Each structure stands twice: as structure tokens, then as C-alpha cells.
PDB file of C-alpha atoms in Angstrom:
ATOM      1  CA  UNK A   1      15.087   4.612  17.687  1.00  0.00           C
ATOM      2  CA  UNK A   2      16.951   3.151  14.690  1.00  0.00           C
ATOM      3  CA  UNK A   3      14.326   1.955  12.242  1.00  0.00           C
ATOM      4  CA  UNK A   4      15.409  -1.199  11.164  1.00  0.00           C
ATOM      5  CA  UNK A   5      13.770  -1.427   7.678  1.00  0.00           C
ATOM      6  CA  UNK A   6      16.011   1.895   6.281  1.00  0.00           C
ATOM      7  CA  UNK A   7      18.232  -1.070   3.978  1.00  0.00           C
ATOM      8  CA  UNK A   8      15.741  -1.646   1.594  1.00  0.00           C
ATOM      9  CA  UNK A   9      16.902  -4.260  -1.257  1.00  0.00           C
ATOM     10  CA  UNK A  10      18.105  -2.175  -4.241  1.00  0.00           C
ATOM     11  CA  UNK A  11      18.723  -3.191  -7.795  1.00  0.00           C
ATOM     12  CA  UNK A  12      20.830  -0.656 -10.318  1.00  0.00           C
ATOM     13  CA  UNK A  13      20.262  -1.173 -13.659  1.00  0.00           C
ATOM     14  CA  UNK A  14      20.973   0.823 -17.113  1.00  0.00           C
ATOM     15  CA  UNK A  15      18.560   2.822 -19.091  1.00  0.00           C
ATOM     16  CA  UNK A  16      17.304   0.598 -21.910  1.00  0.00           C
ATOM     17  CA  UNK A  17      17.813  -2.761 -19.966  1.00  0.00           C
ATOM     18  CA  UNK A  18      15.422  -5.105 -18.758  1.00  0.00           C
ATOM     19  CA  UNK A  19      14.687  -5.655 -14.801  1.00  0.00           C
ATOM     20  CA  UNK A  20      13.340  -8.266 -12.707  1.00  0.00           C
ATOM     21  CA  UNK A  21      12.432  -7.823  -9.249  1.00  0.00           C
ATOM     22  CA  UNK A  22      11.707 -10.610  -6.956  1.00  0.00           C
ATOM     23  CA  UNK A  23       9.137 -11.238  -4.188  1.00  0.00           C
ATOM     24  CA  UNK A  24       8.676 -13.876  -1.516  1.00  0.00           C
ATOM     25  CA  UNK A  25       4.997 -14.098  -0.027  1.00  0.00           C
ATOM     26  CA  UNK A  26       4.363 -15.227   2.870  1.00  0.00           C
ATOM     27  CA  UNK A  27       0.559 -16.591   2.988  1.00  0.00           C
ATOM     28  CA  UNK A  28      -0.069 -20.160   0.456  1.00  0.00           C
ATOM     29  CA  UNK A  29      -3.942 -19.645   0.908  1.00  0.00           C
ATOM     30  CA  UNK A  30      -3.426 -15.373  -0.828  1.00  0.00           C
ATOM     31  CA  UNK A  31      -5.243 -16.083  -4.272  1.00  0.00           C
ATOM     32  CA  UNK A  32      -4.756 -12.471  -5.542  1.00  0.00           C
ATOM     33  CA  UNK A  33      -1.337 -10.612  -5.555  1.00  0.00           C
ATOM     34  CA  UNK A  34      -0.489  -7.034  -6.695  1.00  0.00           C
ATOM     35  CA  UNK A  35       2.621  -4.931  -7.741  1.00  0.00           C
ATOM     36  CA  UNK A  36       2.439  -1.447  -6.902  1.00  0.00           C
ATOM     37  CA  UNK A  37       5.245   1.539  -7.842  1.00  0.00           C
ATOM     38  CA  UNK A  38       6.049   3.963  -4.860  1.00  0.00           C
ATOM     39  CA  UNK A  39       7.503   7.338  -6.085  1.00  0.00           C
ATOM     40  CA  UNK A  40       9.054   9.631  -3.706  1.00  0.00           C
ATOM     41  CA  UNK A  41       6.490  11.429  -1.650  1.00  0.00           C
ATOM     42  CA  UNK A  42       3.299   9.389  -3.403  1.00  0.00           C
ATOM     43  CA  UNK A  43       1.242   6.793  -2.472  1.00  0.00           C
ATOM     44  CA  UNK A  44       1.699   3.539  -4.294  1.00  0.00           C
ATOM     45  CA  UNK A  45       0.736   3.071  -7.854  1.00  0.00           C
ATOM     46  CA  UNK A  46      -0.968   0.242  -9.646  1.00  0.00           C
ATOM     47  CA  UNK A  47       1.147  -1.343 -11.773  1.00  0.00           C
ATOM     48  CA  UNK A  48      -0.685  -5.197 -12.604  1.00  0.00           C
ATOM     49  CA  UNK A  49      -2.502  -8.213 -10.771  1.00  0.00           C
ATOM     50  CA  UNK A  50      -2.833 -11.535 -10.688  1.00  0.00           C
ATOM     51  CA  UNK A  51      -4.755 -14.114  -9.753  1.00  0.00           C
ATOM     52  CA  UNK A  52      -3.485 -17.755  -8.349  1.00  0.00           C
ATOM     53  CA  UNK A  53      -5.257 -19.840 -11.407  1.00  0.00           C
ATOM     54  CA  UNK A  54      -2.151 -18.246 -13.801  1.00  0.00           C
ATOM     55  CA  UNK A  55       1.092 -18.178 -13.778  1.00  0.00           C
ATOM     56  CA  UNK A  56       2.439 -15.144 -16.281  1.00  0.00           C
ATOM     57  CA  UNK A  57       0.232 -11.796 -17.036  1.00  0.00           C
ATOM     58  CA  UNK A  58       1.230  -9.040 -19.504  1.00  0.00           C
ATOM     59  CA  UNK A  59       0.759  -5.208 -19.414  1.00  0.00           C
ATOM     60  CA  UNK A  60       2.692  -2.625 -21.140  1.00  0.00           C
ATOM     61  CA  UNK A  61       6.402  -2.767 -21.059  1.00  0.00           C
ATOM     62  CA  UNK A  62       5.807  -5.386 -17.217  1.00  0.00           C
ATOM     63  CA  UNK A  63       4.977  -9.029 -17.029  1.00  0.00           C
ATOM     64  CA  UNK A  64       4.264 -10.680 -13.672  1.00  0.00           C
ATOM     65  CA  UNK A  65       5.282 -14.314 -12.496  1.00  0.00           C
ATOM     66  CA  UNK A  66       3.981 -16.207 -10.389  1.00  0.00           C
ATOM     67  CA  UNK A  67       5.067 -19.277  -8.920  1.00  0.00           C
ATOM     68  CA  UNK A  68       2.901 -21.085  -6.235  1.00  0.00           C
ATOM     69  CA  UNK A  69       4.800 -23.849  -5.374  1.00  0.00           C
ATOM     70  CA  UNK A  70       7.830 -21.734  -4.173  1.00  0.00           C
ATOM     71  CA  UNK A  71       5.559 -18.831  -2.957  1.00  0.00           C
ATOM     72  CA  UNK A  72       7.079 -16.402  -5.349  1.00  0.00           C
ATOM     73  CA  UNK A  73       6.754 -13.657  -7.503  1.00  0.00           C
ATOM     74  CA  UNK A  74       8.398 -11.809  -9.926  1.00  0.00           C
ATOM     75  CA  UNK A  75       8.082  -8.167 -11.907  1.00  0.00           C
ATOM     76  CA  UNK A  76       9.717  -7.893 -15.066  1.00  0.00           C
ATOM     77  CA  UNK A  77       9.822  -4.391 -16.729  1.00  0.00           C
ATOM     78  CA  UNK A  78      11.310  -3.894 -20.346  1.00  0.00           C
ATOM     79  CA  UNK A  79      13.811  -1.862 -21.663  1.00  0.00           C
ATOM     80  CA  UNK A  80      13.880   0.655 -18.624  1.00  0.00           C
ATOM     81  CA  UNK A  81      13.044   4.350 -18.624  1.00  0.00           C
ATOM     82  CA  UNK A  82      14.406   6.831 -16.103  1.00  0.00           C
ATOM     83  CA  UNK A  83      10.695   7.420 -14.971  1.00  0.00           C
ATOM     84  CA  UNK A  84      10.449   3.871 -14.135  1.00  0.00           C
ATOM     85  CA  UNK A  85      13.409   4.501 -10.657  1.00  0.00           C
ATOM     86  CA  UNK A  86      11.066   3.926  -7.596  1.00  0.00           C
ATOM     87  CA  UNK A  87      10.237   2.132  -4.821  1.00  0.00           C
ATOM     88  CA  UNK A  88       8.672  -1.408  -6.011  1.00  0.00           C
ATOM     89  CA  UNK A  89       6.154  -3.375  -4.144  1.00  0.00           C
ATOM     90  CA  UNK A  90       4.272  -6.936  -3.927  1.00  0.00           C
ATOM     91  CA  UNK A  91       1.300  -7.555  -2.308  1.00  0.00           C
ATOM     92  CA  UNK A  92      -0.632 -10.375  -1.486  1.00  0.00           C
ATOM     93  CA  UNK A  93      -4.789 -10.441  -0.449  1.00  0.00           C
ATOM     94  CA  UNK A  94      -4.956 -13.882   1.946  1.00  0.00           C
ATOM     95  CA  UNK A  95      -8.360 -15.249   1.711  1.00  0.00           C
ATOM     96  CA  UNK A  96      -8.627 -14.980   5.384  1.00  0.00           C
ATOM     97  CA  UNK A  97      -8.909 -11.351   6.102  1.00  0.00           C
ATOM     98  CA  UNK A  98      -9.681 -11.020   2.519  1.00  0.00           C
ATOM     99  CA  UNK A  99     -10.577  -7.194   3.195  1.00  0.00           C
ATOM    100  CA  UNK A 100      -6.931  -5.788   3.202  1.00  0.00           C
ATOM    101  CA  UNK A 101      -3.576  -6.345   1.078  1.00  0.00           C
ATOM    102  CA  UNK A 102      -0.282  -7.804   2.999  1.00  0.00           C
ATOM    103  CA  UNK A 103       2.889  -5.481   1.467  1.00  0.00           C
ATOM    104  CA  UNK A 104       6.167  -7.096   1.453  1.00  0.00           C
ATOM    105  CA  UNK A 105       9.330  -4.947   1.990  1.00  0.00           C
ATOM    106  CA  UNK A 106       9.902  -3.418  -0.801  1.00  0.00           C
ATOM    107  CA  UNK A 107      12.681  -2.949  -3.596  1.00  0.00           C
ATOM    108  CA  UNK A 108      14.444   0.032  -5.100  1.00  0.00           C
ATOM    109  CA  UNK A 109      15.064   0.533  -8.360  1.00  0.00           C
ATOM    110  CA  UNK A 110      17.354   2.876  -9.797  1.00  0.00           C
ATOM    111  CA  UNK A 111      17.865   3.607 -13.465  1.00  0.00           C
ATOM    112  CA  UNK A 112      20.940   4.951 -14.889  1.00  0.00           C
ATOM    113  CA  UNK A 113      21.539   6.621 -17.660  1.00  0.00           C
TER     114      UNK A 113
ATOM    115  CA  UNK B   1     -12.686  11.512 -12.085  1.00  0.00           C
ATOM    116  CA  UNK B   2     -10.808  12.834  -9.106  1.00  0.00           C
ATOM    117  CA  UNK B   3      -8.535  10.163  -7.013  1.00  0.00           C
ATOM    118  CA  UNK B   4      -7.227  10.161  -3.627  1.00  0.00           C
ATOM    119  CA  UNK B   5      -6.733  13.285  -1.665  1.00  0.00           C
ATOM    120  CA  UNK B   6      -5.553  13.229   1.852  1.00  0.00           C
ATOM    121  CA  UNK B   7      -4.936  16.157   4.113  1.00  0.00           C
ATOM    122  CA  UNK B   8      -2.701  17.384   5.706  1.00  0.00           C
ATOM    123  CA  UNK B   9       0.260  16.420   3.864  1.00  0.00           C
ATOM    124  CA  UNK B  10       2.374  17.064   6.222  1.00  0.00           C
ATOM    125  CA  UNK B  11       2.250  17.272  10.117  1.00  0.00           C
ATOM    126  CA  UNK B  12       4.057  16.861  13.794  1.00  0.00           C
ATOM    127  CA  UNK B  13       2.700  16.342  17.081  1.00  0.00           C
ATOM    128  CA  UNK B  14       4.261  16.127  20.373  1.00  0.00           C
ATOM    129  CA  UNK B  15       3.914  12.739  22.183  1.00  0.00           C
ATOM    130  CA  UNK B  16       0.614  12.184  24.351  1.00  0.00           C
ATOM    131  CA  UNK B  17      -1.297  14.308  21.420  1.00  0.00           C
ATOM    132  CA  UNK B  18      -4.264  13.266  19.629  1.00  0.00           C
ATOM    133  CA  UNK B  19      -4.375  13.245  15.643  1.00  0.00           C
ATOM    134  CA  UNK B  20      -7.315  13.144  12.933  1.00  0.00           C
ATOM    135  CA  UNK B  21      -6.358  13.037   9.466  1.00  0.00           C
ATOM    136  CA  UNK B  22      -8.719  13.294   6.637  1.00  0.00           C
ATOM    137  CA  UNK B  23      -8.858  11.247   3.054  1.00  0.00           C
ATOM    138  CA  UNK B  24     -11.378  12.304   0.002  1.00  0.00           C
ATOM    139  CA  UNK B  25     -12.483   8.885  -1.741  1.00  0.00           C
ATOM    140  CA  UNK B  26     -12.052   8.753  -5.440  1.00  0.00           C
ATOM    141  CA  UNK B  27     -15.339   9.258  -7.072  1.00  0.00           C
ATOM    142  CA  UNK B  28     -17.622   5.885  -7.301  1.00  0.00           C
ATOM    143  CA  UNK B  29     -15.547   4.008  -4.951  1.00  0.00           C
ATOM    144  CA  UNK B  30     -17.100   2.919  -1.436  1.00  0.00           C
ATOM    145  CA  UNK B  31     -14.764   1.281   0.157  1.00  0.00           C
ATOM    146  CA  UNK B  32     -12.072   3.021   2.506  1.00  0.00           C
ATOM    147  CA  UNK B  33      -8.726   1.402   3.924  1.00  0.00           C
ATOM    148  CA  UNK B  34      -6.393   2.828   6.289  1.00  0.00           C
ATOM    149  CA  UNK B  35      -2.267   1.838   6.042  1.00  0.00           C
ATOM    150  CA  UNK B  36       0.601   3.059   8.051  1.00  0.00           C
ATOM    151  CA  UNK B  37       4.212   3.065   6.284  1.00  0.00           C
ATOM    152  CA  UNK B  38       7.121   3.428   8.650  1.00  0.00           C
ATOM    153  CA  UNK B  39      10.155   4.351   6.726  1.00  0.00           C
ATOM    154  CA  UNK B  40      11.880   2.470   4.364  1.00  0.00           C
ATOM    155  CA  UNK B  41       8.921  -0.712   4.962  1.00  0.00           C
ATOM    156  CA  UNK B  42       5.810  -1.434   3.125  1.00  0.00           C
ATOM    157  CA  UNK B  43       2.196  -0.269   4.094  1.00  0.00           C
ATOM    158  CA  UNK B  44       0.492  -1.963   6.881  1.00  0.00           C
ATOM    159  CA  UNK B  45      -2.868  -2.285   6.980  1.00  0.00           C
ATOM    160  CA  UNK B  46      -4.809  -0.624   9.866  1.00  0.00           C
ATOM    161  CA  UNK B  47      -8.735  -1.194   9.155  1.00  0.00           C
ATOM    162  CA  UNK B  48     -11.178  -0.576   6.364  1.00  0.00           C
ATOM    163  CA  UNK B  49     -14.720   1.410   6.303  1.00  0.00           C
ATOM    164  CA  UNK B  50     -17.114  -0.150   4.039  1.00  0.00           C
ATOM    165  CA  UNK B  51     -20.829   1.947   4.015  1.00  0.00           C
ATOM    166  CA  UNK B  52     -19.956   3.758   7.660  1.00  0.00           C
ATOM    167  CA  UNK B  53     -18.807   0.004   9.205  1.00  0.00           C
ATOM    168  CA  UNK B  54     -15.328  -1.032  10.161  1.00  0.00           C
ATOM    169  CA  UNK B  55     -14.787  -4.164   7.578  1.00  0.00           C
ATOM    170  CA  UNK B  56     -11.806  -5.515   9.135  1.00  0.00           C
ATOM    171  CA  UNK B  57      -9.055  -4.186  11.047  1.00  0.00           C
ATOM    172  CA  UNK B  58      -5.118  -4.953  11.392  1.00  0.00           C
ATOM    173  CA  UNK B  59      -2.781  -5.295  14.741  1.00  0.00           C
ATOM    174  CA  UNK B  60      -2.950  -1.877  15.582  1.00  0.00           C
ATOM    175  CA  UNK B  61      -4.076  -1.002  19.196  1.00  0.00           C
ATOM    176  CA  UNK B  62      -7.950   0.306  20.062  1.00  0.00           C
ATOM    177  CA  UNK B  63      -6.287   4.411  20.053  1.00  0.00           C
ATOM    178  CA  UNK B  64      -6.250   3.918  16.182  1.00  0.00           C
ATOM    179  CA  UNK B  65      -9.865   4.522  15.033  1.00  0.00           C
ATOM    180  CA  UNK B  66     -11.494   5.779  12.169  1.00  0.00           C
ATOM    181  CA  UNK B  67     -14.799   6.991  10.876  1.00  0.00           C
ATOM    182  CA  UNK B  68     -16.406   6.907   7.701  1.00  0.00           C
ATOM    183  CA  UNK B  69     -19.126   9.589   6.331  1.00  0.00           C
ATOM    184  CA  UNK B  70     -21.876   8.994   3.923  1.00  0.00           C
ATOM    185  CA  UNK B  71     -20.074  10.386   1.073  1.00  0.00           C
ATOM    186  CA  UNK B  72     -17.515   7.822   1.847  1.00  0.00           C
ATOM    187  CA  UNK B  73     -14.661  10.235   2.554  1.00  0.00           C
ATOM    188  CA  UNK B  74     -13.175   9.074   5.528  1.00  0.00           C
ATOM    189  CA  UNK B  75     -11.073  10.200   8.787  1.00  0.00           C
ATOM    190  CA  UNK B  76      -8.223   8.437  10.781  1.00  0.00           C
ATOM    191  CA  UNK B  77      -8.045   9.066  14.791  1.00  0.00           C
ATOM    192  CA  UNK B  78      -4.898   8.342  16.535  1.00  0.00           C
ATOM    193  CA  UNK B  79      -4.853   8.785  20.873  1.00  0.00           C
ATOM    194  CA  UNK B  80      -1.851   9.262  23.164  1.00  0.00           C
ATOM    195  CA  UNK B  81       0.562   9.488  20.212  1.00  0.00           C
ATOM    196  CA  UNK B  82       3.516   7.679  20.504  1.00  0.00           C
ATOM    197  CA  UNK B  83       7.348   8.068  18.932  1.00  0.00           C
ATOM    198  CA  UNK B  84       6.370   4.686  17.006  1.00  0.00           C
ATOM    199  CA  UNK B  85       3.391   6.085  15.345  1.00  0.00           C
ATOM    200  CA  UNK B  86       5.925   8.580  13.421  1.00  0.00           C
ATOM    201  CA  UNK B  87       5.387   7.127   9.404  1.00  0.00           C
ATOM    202  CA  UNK B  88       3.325   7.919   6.297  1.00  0.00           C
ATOM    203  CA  UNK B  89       0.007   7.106   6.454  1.00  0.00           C
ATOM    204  CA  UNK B  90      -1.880   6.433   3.562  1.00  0.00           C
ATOM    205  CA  UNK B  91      -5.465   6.246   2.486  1.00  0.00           C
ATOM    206  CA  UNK B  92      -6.877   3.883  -0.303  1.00  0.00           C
ATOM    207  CA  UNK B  93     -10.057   3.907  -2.073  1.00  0.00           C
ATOM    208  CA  UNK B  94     -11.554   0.892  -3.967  1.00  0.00           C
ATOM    209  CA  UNK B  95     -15.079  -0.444  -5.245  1.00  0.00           C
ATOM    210  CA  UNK B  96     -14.904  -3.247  -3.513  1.00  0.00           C
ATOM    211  CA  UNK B  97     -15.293  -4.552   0.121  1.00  0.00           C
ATOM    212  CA  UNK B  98     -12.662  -6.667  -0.201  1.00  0.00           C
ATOM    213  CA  UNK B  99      -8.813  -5.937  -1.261  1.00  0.00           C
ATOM    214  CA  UNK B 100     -10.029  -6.826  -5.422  1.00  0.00           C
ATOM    215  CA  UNK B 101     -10.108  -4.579  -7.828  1.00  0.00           C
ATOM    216  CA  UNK B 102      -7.453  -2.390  -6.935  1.00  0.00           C
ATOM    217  CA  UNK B 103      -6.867   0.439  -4.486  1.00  0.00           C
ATOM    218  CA  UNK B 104      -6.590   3.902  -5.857  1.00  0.00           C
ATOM    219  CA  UNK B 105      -4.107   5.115  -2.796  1.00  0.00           C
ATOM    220  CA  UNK B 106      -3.430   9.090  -1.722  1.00  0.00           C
ATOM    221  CA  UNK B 107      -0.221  10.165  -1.403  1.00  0.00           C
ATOM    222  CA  UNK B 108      -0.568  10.219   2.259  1.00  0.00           C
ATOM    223  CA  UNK B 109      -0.229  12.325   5.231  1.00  0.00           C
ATOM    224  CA  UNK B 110       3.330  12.196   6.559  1.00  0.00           C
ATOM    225  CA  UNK B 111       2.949  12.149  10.933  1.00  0.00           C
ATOM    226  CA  UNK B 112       6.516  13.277  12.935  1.00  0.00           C
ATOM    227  CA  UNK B 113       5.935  12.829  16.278  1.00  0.00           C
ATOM    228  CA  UNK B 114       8.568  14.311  18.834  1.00  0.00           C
TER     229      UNK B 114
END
């Protein structure tokens, strides 16, 4: 059957420019979210965490968002690489259930050059 | 420190079939989680083995099951496959029993059912 989840979101940008992807979570209680990197034919990545007591967290060349009262989050990467195309993922750990991570749908980035 | 390694990488059963696939823990970690990723959506959780014990399980039906060994590698079982079950399904590792610290995930075992 037609899989209905083929059209993922998709954001073009140029080599050397900054990105933000955006995520909507679903769960107010999740105190812990996660963005992971999916490359074609791996397993998701690690990229950074955070945790609901802050709002902005820092890594190399990313910074993650968060904002609680609109349930979002957001992934900023800096000055774009080609390495950095992939399939990019949020994920939230609810409280309840606290022993597995909720994955939203996904957005694909594509750098070009 | 190796990570993740699932096997096979690659497989395809005919519907009614029975499946086990396999996942290596990284080194240290204790904690196994099962996810299933159709195509083009994000991982859903299935269950996770914590010290031989189920430690939580998703809304997948009693034909998905799963066993853990003592050295924490794990296996994934599913019954009377199904068209649907056709996705990517991926193994994750962590320290933890809960979803903290960070997964270390494999780079799965992609299932074709026809």
C-alpha cells in the first residue's frame, strides 16, 4: 500500500549558510528531548540534548531551542557542510513511559554547493 | 569501544514467515531497545530489555517479542509476518534503563516482506 509518510518536510539550503529546523512535540509532561542525524542506510546519530529546566544548549557548529510553552523545538546548525545533508530528527522521552524516546517525523536537509 | 552491530543487514520474507534478527550491544551499555522505521517516518519504539527483562514495551502486537542474553546482546522475534511489518528496524544500546543518556543506535536490519 502507499506509505503515507514518503513526503517528508525538506529544507534546501547553500553550503556555508546557516539552518534551522523546526519540531513540534507532542507530550507537555517529556522533560528530556533529543536531535538525532539519519544518514542514508544508518541508524540515527546523536547530535545534542536537552533537558526542560533550559531553554538554549550549544555544541559544535548546532544549538538547540527549546520552547515549552509552545511545545517546540528547534536545531540550528552553522555555516553548513555538505556532510551535514541528512535526515534530521527530534525526540522527546515523556516521563510516563520514561523507558523509550517518541520520534517525530522527520526533516530533510539538503546542502548545496 | 565497539558500537551497534545488527545482523542481517538486509533481508525478505514471504508473508506468514517468522523472523529473528540479532543486535550486538555497544560495550558497557546494558540496556537494549527495539524501534521499527517504516519509510520515510521516524523510529517507533517496540520494547526495551534491561538485565534479561522486558522494561517497557510500545503498541506493537504480542507476535513482536524479543529476548535479551547475559552479555546484553539482544534478538528481535517477529510471527506471522505481515506486508506492514516491511521497514528498518533498528537496535539501540544505552547505559541506562530509561531513554537518558543517549542511545548508541545500529544501522539496522532492513525487513521486505512480499
Amino acid at each position: 500500500g502507499e506509505s503515507v509518510g514518503l513526503h517528508l518536510p525538506t529544507l534546501s539550503v547553500q553550503e556555508g549558510d546557516n539552518s534551522i529546523i523546526n519540531c513540534a512535540y507532542s507530550n507537555s509532561a517529556s522533560d528530556y528531548f533529543i536531535w538525532y542525524k539519519q544518514e542514508s542506510g544508518k541508524g540515527p546519530q546523536f547530535i545534542i540534548d536537552i533537558r526542560s529546566n533550559m531553554d538554549k544548549r550549544q555544541g559544535q557548529r548546532v544549538t538547540v531551542l527549546l520552547n515549552k510553552t509552545v511545545k517546540h523545538l528547534s536545531l540550528q546548525i552553522a555555516a553548513t557542510q555538505p556532510g551535514d545533508s541528512a535526515v534530521y530528527f527530534c525526540a522527546e522521552n515523556p516521563l510516563e513511559g520514561a523507558q523509550k524516546l517518541v520520534f517525530g517525523q522527520g526533516t530533510r536537509l539538503t546542502i548545496n554547493p | 569501544e565497539t558500537g551497534v552491530t545488527q545482523s542481517p543487514t538486509h533481508l525478505i520474507k514471504t508473508r506468514g514467515q517468522q523472523v529473528t534478527l540479532r543486535c550486538s550491544s555497544q560495550s558497557g551499555h546494558n540496556t537494549v531497545s527495539w524501534y521499527q522505521q517504516a519509510l520515510g517516518q521516524g523510529p517507533q519504539f517496540i520494547f526495551q530489555y534491561y538485565r534479561e527483562e522486558e522494561n517497557g514495551r510500545g503498541n506493537f502486537p504480542p507476535r513482536f517479542s524479543g529476548l535479551q542474553f547475559p552479555n546484553y546482546s539482544s534478538e528481535l522475534n517477529v510471527n506471522a509476518l505481515e506486508l506492514d511489518d516491511s521497514a528498518l528496524y533498528l537496535c539501540a544500546s544505552s547505559s541506562y534503563r530509561g531513554g537518558r543518556g543517549g542511545y548508541t543506535f545500529g544501522s539496522g536490519t532492513r525487513l521486505t516482506v512480499v
